[in-house]
XYZ file of C-alpha atoms in Angstrom:
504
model
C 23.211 23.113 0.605
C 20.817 24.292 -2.229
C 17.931 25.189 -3.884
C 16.452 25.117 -7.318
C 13.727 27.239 -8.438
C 10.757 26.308 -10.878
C 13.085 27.229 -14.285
C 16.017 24.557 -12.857
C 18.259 27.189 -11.695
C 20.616 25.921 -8.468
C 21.129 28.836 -6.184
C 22.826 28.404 -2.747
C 20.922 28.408 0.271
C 21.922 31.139 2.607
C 21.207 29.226 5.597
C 23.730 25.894 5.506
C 22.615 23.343 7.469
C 25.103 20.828 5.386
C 28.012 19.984 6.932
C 30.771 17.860 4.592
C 32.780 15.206 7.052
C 34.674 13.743 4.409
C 34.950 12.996 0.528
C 37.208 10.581 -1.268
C 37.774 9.832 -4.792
C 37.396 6.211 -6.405
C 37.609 4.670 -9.877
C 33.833 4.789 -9.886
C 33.241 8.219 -9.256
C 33.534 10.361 -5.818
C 32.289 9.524 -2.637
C 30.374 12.402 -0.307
C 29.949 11.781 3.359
C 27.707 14.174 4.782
C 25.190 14.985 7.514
C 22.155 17.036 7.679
C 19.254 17.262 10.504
C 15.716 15.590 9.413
C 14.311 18.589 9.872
C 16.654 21.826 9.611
C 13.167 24.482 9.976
C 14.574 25.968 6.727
C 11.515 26.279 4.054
C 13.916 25.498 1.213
C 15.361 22.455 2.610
C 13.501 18.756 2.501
C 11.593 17.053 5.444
C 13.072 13.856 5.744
C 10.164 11.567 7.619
C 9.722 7.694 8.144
C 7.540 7.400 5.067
C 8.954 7.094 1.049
C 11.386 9.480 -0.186
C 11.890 10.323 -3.649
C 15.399 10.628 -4.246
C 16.167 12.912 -7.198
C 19.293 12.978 -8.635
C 21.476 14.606 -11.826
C 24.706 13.740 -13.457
C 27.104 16.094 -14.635
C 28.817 15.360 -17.749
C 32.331 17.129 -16.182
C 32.702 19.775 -13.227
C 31.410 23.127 -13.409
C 33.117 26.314 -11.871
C 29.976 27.584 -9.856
C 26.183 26.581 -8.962
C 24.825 29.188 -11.245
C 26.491 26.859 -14.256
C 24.348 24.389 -13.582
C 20.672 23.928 -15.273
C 18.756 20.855 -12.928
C 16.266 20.348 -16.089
C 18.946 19.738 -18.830
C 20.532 17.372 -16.522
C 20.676 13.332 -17.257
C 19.161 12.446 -14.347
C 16.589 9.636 -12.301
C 15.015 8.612 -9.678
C 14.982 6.366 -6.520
C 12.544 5.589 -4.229
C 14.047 4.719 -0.733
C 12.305 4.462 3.098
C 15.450 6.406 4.251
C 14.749 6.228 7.750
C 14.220 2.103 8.723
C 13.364 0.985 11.639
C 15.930 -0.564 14.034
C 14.084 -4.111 13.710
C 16.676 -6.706 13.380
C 16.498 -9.656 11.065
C 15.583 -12.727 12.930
C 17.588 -15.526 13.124
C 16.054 -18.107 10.209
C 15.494 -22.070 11.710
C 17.901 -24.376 10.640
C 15.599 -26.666 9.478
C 14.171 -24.481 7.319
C 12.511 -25.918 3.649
C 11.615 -23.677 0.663
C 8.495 -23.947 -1.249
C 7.849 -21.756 -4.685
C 3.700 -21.117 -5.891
C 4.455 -19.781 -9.093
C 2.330 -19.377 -12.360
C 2.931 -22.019 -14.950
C 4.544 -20.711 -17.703
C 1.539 -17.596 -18.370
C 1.157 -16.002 -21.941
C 0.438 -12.309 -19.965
C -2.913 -10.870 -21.655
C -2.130 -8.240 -24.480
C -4.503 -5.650 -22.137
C -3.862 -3.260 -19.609
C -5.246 -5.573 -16.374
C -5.193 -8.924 -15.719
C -5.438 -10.907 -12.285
C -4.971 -14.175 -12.854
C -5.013 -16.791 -11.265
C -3.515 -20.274 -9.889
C -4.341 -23.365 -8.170
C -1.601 -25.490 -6.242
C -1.457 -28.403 -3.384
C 0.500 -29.153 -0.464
C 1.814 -32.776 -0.612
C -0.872 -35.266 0.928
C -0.556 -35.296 4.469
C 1.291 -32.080 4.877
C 1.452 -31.254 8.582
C 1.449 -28.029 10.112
C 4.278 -25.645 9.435
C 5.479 -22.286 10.633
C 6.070 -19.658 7.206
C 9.229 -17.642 8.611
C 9.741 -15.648 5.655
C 8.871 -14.902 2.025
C 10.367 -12.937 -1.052
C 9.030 -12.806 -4.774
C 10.129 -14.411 -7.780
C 10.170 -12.508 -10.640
C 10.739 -13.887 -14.328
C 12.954 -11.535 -15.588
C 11.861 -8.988 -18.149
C 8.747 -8.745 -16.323
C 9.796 -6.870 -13.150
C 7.645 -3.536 -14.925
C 4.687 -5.912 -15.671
C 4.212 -7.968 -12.617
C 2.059 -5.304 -10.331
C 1.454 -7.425 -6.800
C 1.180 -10.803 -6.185
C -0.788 -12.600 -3.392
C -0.835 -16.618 -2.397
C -4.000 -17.401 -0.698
C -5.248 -20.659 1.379
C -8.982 -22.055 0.481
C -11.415 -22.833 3.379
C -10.953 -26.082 4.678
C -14.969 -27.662 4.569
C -14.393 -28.168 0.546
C -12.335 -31.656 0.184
C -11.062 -30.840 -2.907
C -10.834 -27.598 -5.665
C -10.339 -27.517 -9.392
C -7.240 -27.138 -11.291
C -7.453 -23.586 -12.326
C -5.405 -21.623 -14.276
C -6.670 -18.456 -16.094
C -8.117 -14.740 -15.606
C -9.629 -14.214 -12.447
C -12.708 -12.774 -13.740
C -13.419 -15.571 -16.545
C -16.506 -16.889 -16.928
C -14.337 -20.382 -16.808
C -13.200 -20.064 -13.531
C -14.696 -22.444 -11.268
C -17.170 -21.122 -8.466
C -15.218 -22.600 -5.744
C -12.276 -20.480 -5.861
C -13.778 -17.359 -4.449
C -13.851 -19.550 -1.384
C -9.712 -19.261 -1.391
C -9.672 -16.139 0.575
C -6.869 -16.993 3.751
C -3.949 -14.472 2.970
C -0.682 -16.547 3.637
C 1.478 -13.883 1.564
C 1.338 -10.356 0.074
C 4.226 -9.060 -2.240
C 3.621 -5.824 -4.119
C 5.936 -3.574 -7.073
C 9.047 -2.617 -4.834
C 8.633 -4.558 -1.720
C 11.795 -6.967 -0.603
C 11.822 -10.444 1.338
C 9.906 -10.478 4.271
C 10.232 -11.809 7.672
C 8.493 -12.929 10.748
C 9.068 -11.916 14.206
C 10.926 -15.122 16.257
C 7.948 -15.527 18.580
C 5.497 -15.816 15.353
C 5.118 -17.717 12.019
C 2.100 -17.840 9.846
C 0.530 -21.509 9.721
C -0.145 -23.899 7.093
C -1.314 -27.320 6.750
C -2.468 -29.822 9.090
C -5.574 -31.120 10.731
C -8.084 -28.530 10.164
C -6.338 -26.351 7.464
C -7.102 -26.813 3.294
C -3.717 -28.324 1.367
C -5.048 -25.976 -1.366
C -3.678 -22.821 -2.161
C -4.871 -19.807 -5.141
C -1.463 -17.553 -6.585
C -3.242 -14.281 -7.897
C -1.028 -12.240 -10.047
C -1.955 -8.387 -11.258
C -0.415 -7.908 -14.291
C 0.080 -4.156 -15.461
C 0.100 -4.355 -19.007
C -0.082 -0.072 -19.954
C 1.857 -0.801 -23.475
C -0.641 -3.708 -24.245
C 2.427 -5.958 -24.852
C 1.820 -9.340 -26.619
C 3.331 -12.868 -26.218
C 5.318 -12.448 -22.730
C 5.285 -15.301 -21.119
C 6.104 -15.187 -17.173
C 6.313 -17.934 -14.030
C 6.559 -15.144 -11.276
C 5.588 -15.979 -7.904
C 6.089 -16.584 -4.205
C 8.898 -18.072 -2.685
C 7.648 -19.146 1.079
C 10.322 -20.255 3.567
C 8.996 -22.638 6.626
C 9.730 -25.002 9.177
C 8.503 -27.599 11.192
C 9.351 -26.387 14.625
C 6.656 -24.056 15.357
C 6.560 -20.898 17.025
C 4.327 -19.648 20.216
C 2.014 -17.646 17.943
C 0.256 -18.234 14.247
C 0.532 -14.899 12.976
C -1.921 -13.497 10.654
C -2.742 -10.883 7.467
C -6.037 -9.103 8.227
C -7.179 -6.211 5.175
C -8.544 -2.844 6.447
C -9.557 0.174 4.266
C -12.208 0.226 1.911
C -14.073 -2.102 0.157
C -13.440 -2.645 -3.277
C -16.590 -1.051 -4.647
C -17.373 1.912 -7.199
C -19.197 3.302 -4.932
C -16.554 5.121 -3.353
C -15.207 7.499 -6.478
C -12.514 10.367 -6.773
C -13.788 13.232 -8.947
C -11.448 14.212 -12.020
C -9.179 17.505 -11.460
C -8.958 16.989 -7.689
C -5.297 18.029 -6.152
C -6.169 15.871 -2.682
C -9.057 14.464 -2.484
C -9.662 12.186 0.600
C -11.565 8.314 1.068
C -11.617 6.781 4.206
C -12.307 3.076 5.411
C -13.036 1.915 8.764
C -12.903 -1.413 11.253
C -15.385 -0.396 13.774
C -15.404 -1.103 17.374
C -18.899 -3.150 16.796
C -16.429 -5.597 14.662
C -13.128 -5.948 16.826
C -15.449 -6.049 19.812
C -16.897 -9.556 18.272
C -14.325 -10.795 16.213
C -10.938 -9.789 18.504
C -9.191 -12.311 21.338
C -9.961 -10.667 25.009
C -5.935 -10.020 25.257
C -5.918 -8.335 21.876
C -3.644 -8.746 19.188
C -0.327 -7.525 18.280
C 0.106 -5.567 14.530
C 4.209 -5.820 13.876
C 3.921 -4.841 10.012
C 1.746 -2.978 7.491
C 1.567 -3.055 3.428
C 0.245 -0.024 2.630
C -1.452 -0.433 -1.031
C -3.372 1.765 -3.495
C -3.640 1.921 -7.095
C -2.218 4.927 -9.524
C -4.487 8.424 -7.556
C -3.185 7.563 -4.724
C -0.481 9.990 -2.597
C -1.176 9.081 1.061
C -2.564 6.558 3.104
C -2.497 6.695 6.907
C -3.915 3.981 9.874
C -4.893 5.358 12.798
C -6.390 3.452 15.942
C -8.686 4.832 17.830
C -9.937 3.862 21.679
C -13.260 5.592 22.843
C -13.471 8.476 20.401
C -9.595 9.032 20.966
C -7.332 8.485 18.528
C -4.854 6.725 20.195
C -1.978 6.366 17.482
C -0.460 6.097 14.102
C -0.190 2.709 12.987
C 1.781 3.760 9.835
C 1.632 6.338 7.709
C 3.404 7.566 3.796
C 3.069 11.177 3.860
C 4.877 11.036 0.172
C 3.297 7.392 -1.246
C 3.819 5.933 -4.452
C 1.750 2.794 -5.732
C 5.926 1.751 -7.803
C 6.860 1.610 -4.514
C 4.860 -0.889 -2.125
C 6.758 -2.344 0.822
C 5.747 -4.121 3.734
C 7.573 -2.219 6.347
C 7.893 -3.607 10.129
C 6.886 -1.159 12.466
C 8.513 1.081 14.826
C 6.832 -0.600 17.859
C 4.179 -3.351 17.817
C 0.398 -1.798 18.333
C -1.692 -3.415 20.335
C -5.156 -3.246 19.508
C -8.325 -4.273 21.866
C -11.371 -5.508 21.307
C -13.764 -2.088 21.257
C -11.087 0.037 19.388
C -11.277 1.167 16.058
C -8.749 0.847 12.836
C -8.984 4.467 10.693
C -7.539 3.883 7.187
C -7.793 7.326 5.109
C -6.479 8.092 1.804
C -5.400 10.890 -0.425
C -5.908 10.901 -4.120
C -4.681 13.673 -7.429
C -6.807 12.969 -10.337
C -5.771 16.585 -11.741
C -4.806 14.447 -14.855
C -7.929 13.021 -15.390
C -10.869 13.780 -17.208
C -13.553 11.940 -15.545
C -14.551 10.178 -11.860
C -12.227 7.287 -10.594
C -14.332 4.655 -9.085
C -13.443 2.076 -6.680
C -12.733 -1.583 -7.909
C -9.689 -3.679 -9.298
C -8.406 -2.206 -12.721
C -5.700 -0.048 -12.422
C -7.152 2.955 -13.214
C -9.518 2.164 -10.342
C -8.778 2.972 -6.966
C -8.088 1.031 -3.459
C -7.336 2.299 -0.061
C -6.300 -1.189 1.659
C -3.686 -1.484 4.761
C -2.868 -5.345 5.036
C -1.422 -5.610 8.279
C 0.577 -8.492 9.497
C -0.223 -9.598 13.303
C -0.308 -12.195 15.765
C -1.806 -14.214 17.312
C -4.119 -15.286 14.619
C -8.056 -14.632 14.473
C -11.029 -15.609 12.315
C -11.396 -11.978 10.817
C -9.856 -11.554 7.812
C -11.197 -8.291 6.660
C -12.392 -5.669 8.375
C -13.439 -2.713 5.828
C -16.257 -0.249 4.983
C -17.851 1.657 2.166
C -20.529 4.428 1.936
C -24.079 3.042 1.957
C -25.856 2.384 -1.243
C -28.746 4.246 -0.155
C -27.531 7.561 0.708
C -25.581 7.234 -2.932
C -28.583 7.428 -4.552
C -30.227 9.867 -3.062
C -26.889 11.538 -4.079
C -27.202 10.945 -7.764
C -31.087 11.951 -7.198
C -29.641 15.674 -5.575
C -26.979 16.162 -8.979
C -29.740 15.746 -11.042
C -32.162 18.109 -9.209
C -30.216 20.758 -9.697
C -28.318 19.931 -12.979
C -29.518 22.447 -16.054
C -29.247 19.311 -18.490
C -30.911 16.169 -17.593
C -28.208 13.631 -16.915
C -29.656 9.629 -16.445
C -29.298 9.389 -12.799
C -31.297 5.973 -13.157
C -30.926 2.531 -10.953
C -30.583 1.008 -14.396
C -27.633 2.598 -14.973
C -24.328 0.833 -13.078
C -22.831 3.123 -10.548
C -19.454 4.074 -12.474
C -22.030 5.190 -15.528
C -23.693 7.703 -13.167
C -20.541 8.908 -11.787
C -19.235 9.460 -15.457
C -22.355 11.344 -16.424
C -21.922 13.872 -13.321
C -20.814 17.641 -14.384
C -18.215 18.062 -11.676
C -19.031 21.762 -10.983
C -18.132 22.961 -7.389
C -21.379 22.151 -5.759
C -21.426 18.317 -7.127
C -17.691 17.787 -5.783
C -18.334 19.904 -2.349
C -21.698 17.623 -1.267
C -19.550 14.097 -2.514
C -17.253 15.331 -0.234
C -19.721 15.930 2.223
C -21.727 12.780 2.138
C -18.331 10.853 2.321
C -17.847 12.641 5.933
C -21.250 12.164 6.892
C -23.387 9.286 5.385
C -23.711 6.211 7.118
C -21.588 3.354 5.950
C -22.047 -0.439 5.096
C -19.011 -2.650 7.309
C -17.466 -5.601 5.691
C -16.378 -7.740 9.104
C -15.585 -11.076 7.589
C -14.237 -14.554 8.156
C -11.342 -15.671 5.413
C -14.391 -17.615 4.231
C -15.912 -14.485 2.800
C -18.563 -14.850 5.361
C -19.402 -12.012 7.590
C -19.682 -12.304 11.201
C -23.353 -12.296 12.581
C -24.761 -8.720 12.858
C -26.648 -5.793 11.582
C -23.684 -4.306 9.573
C -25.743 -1.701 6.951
C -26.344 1.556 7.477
C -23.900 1.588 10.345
C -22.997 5.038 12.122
C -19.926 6.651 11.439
C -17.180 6.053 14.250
C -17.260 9.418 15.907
C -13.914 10.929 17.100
C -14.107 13.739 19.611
C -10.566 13.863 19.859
C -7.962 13.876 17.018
C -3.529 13.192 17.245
C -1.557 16.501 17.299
C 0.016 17.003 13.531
C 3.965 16.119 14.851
C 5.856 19.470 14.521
C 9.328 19.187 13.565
C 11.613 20.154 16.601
C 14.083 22.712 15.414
C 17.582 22.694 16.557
C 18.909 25.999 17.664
C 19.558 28.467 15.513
C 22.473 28.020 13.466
C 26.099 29.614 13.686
C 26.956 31.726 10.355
C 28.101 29.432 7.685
C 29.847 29.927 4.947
C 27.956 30.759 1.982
C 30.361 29.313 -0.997
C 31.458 26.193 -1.847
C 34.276 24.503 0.042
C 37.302 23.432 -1.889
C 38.808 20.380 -1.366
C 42.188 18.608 -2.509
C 41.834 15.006 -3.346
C 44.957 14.490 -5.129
C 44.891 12.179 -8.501
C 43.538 9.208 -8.652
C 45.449 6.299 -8.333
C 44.203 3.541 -9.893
């Protein structure tokens, strides 16, 4: 048990709260078993919690004699990211008439630029009926596993008989109107995440009476080297069957919108963004009995460090829906959840984020390059409702008279003009105390525009602009770790052990 200061120096840690159980030697190198508390209430050891952890490690190049010996920054070393402690959520047993169906890109040349979403159309077969999706996992070309970012398969609303062949950028002037009416998430995969399955009493739905057989792949590629020629056929590999189960399950997005007008000033250590799925939308768009949220994809772009759900009931936050105290965007899973939440019509889904732009020289805005931000939660539920997205952003309005405030009391005249896009005025802003302190504060206080929409794109019928923040009169306690009892007197040196030679 030890410690390295901010030069890479290992010193031991005079409280040991790491007790060796065994160690054995093998032709590949020497195995440690070990145990430790989560949380030892010793400053210089590591909180281990249910979020990511960064597992940093160094290899020596042969033994050393002592701790001191050893320099942590001149080691060969690497890193891992891991969700250490899982959830005891069996796998469920997979139907034995279970069929495999891959959406995959045809054979892309990837775009010799930083971001690309592109995107797909493919059918069902004529006449498909209704199936049950039990599980998913992604297919990667390989070679691409750095470029291909997240990948999504979508379903198009069913009043359109037919859609175009489509195969190109998202955002091309090309691509056919229509498509932007392909909005039905059947899967989400994202940089790190694994195969994922349904709960046995739920599978997600597709085809039949009533349901489109069309279906939009949208890849983000992350291009950062600007790499030329690669070709790639990644995708989604979706595993169904015909015997259905007692619920459709569903993928609803909650968060922000994707909009600039929600921006991250340059320099900031943690600065926060929050989305919300008001009561006003779950009170018209949930079931009576509720629904039941099982998983969660947790998702932002390169700021972000934190991202937390929270449901509330009645001004009470009620509790954590899931939460990555230590996120990274290389590392996107969608986890299952400890215990399934229930949530009512009337409550309220709280999706807040945490950014560090201290390497950045000017505002982060909202949207869909890479160097833009999200704050999105797409959680995985059943059964199955209309509303698809549920997310918010500051109103326009009270922006404005934002931009109008900077440049009242700015010594140099910065444009500050309707003319100007959004992103231009927040790149124009001298982010002096005052300008970052009141963004902060209209973020906590201005009123906000809700997106509560149909897979359609439609919103449901409403008044949903200039909407009142959700007030919360009372917040979850911060969990405290619980500390065992203080320990018995360790030893404070190594412990020498006799492993013999190896035999091979």
């Amino acid at each position: 048990d030890a410690w390295s200061d901010a030069k890479g120096q290992l010193h031991l840690d005079s409280q040991q709260d790491y007790q060796l159980l065994g160690a054995r030697r093998a032709p590949e190198g020497l195995y440690l078993l070990f145990r430790r508390a989560f949380s030892t209430c010793d400053p210089k050891d590591y909180l281990i919690e249910d979020g990511t952890v960064h597992l940093i490690y160094g290899i020596l190049e042969k033994p050393v004699r002592s701790l001191q010996a050893i320099n942590v920054s001149a080691l060969h070393g690497g890193l891992q990211r891991v969700q250490l402690l899982k959830p005891n959520v069996s796998i469920p047993e997979l139907p034995r008439d279970m069929k495999t169906m891959e959406i995959t890109a045809p054979d892309v040349v990837i775009p010799s630029q930083e971001t690309t979403y592109w995107c797909y159309m493919a059918e069902l077969p004529e006449g498909f009926p209704k199936h049950h999706i039990v599980m998913y996992e992604p297919v990667v070309t390989a070679g691409n596993e750095a470029l291909v970012h997240h990948m999504e398969v979508f379903q198009c609303a069913a009043e359109f008989d037919s859609f175009p062949h489509y195969s190109g950028p998202c955002d091309s002037r090309m691509k056919p109107e229509r498509l932007n009416y392909c909005r039905h998430v059947l899967a989400a995969w994202a940089m790190g995440a694994q195969a994922f399955y349904y709960p046995e009493e739920a599978g997600l739905a597709f085809g039949g009476p009533g349901s489109s057989r069309y279906l939009r792949l949208e890849i983000h590629y992350h291009n950062p080297l600007v790499l030329k020629g690669r070709r790639d056929s990644s995708g989604i590999r979706l595993y169904y069957t015909a015997t259905l189960r007692p619920y459709d399950a569903g993928i609803m997005e909650l968060g922000l919108v994707y909009t600039p007008v929600m921006a991250i000033p340059p320099g900031e250590d943690s600065f926060i963004l929050t989305g919300y799925c008001t009561d006003k939308c779950t009170q018209l768009a949930l079931p009576a009995a509720g629904i039941r949220i099982f998983a969660s994809q947790l998702h932002t772009h390169l700021a972000g460090r934190k991202v937390v759900t929270v449901l509330a009931r009645d001004g009470r936050e009620q509790q954590v829906v899931n939460a990555d105290s230590h996120y990274s965007p290389h590392f996107q899973e969608i986890r299952m959840l400890k215990e399934v939440v229930a949530v009512f019509p009337g409550d309220e889904l709280i999706t807040t984020c945490t950014y560090n732009t201290e390497d950045r020289s000017r505002a982060t805005v909202g949207g869909f390059g890479i160097l833009e931000e999200m704050c999105v939660n797409y959680v995985h539920y059943y059964p199955q409702t209309q509303l698809e997205l549920c997310k918010s952003a500051v109103d326009p309005g009270y922006l404005r008279r934002y931009f109008n405030l900077v440049n009242r009391f700015n010594d140099e005249e910065v444009c500050m003009c309707p003319q100007v896009s959004v992103p231009q005025q927040f790149y124009s802003i001298p982010w002096n105390t005052f300008n970052r302190d009141v963004l902060k504060s209209l973020y906590g206080f201005a009123p906000i525009s809700v997106h509560c929409n149909k897979s359609s794109a439609v919103r449901f019928p409403g008044e949903w602009e200039k909407q009142p923040l959700p007030s919360i009169t009372e917040r979850l306690r911060e969990p405290s770790p619980r500390c065992p009892p203080s320990p018995e007197p360790q030893p404070a040196a190594p412990i020498p052990l006799q492993l013999g030679k190896l035999r091979r």
